[in-house]
CSV table of C-alpha atoms in Angstrom, one decimal:
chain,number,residue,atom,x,y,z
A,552,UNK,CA,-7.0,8.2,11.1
A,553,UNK,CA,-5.5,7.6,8.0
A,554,UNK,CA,-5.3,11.2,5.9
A,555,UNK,CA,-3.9,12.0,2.2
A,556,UNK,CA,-2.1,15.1,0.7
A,557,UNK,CA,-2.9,14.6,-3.0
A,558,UNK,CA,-0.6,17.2,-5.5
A,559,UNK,CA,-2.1,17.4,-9.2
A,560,UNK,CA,0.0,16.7,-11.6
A,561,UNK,CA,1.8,19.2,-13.1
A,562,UNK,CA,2.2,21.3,-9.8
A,563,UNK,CA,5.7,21.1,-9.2
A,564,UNK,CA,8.4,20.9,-11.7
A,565,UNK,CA,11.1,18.5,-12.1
A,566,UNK,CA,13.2,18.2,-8.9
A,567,UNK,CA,13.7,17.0,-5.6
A,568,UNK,CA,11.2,18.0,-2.5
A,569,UNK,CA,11.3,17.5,1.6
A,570,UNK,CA,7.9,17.5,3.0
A,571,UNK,CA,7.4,17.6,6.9
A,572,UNK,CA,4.2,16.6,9.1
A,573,UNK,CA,4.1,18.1,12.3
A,574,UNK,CA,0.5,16.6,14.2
A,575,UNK,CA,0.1,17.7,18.4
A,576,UNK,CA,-2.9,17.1,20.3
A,577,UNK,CA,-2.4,18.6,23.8
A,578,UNK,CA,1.0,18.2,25.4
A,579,UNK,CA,2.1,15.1,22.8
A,580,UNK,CA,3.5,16.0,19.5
A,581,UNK,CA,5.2,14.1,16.4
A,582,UNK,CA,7.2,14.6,13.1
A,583,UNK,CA,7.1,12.7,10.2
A,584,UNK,CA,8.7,13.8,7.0
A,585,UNK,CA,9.8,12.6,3.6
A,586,UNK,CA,11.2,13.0,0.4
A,587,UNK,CA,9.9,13.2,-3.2
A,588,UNK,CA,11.4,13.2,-6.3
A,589,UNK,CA,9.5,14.5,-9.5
A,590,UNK,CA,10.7,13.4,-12.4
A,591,UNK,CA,9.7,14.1,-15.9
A,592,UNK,CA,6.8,11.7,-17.4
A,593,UNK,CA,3.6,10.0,-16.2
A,594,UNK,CA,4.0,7.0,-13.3
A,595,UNK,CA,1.4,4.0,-13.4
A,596,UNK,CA,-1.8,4.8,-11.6
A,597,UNK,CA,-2.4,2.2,-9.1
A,598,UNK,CA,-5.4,1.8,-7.1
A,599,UNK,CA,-6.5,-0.7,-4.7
A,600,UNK,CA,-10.7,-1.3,-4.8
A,601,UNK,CA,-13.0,-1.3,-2.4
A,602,UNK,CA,-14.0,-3.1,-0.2
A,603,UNK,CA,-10.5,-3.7,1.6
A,604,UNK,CA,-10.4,-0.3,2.9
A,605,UNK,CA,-11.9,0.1,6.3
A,606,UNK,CA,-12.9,-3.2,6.4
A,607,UNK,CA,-12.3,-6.0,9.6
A,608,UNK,CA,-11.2,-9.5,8.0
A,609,UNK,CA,-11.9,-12.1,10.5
A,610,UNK,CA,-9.3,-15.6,11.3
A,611,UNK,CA,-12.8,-17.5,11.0
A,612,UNK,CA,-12.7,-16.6,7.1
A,613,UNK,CA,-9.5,-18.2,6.1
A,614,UNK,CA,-8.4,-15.3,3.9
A,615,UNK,CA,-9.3,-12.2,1.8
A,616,UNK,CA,-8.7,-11.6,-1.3
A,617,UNK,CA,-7.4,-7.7,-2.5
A,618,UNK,CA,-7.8,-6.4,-5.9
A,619,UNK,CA,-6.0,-3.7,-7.3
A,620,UNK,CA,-5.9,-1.9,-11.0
A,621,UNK,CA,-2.8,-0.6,-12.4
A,622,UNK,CA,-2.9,2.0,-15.1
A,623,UNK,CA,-0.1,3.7,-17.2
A,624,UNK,CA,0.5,5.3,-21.0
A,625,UNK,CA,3.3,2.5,-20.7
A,626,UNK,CA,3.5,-1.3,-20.4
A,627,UNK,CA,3.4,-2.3,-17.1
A,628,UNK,CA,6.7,-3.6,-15.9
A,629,UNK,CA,6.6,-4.8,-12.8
A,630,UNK,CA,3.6,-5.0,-9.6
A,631,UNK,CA,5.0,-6.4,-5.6
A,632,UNK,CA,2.2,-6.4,-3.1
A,633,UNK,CA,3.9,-6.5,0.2
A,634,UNK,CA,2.6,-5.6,3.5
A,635,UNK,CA,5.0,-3.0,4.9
A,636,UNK,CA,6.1,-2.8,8.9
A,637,UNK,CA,4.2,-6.0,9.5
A,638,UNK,CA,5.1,-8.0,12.3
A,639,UNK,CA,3.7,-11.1,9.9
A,640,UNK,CA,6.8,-12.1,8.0
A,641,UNK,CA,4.6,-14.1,5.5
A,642,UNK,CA,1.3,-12.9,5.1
A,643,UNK,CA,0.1,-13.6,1.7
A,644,UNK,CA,-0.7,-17.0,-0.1
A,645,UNK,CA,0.3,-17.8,-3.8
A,646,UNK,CA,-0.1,-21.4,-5.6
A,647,UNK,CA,-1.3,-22.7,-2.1
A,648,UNK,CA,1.9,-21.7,-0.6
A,649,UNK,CA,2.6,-18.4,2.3
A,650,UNK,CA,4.9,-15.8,0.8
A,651,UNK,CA,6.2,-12.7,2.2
A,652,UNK,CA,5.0,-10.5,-1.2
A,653,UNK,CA,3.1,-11.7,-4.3
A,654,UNK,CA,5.0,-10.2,-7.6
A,655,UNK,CA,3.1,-9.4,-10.9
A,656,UNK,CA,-0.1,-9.5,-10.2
A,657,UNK,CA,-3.2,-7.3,-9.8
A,658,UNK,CA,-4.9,-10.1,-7.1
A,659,UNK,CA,-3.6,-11.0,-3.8
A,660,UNK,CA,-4.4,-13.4,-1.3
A,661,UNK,CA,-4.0,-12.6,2.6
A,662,UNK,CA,-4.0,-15.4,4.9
A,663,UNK,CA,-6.4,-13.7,7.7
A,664,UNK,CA,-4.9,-16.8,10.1
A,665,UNK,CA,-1.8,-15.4,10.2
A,666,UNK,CA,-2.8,-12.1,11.0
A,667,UNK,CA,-2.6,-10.8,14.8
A,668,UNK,CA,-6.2,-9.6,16.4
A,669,UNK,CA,-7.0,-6.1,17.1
A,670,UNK,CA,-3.9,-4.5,14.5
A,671,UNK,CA,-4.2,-3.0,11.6
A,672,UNK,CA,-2.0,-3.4,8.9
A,673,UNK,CA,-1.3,-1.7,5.5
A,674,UNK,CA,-1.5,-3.6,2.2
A,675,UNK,CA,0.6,-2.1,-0.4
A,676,UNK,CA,0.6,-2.6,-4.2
A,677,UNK,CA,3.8,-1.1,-5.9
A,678,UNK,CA,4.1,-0.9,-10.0
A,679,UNK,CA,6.2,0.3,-12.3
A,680,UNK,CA,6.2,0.8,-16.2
A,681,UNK,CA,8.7,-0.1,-18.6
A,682,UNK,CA,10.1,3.1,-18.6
A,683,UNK,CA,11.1,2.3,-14.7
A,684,UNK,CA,8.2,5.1,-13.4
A,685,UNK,CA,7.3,3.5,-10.1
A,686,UNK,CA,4.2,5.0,-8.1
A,687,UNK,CA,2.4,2.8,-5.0
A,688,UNK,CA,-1.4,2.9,-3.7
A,689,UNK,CA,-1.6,1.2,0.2
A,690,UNK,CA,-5.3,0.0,2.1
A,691,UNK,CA,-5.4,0.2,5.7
A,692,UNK,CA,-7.2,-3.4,6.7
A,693,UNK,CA,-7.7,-4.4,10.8
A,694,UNK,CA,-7.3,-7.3,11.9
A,695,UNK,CA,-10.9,-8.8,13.8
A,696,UNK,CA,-10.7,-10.0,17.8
């Protein structure tokens, strides 16, 4: 199940954090961690909508389309969907084309054919403002039988 730490804003000052995820369920056990840098300033907001999350595209439908809004005090530099640890190296479709990632724009295309039954694959929209702050949203999306 896919689960979310959210920090408000403001919380921790300026700097560099490790943070470490330790999950067991009766004798198995994992670690994940990472590392966050705040910086000073206000990132994009990026949000992916509805109704990508939790939902089971099926091959029979061709594709499926993903809208995203990206918000920021700042111009919006730069957006790269991309779909991250896939084992589809070109998942999306731009100008009638497949493409690995689709750059610059708030609308992606995912070619549902190329997608492998039964996994479930995270779609992630990455933006950054013209003062280089970079934040990321990602949808969890499986893949039909």
């Amino acid at each position: 199940a896919l689960s979310t730490l959210a920090v408000p804003a403001g919380t921790l000052p300026v700097g560099t954090y490790a943070f470490t995820l330790f999950a067991a369920k009766a004798a198995r056990n994992d670690t994940a961690s990472c590392t966050v840098e705040v910086v000073a300033g206000a990132p994009p907001v990026v949000d992916i909508a509805d109704p990508v999350i939790g939902t089971k595209p099926s091959a029979s439908q061709g594709f499926m389309s993903v809208t995203a809004n990206v918000s920021s005090a700042l111009l919006i530099g730069n957006t790269e969907w991309t779909m991250p640890g896939s084992d589809v190296s070109m998942p999306f479709q731009a100008s009638g084309v497949a493409v690995a990632s689709v750059a610059n724009k708030l609308t992606c295309v995912v070619l549902l054919s190329s997608l492998t039954p039964k996994v479930t694959y995270t779609l992630q929209l990455s933006a950054s403002d013209a003062a280089d702050a970079a934040a990321a949203a990602a949808a969890a999306a499986a893949a039909a039988a």
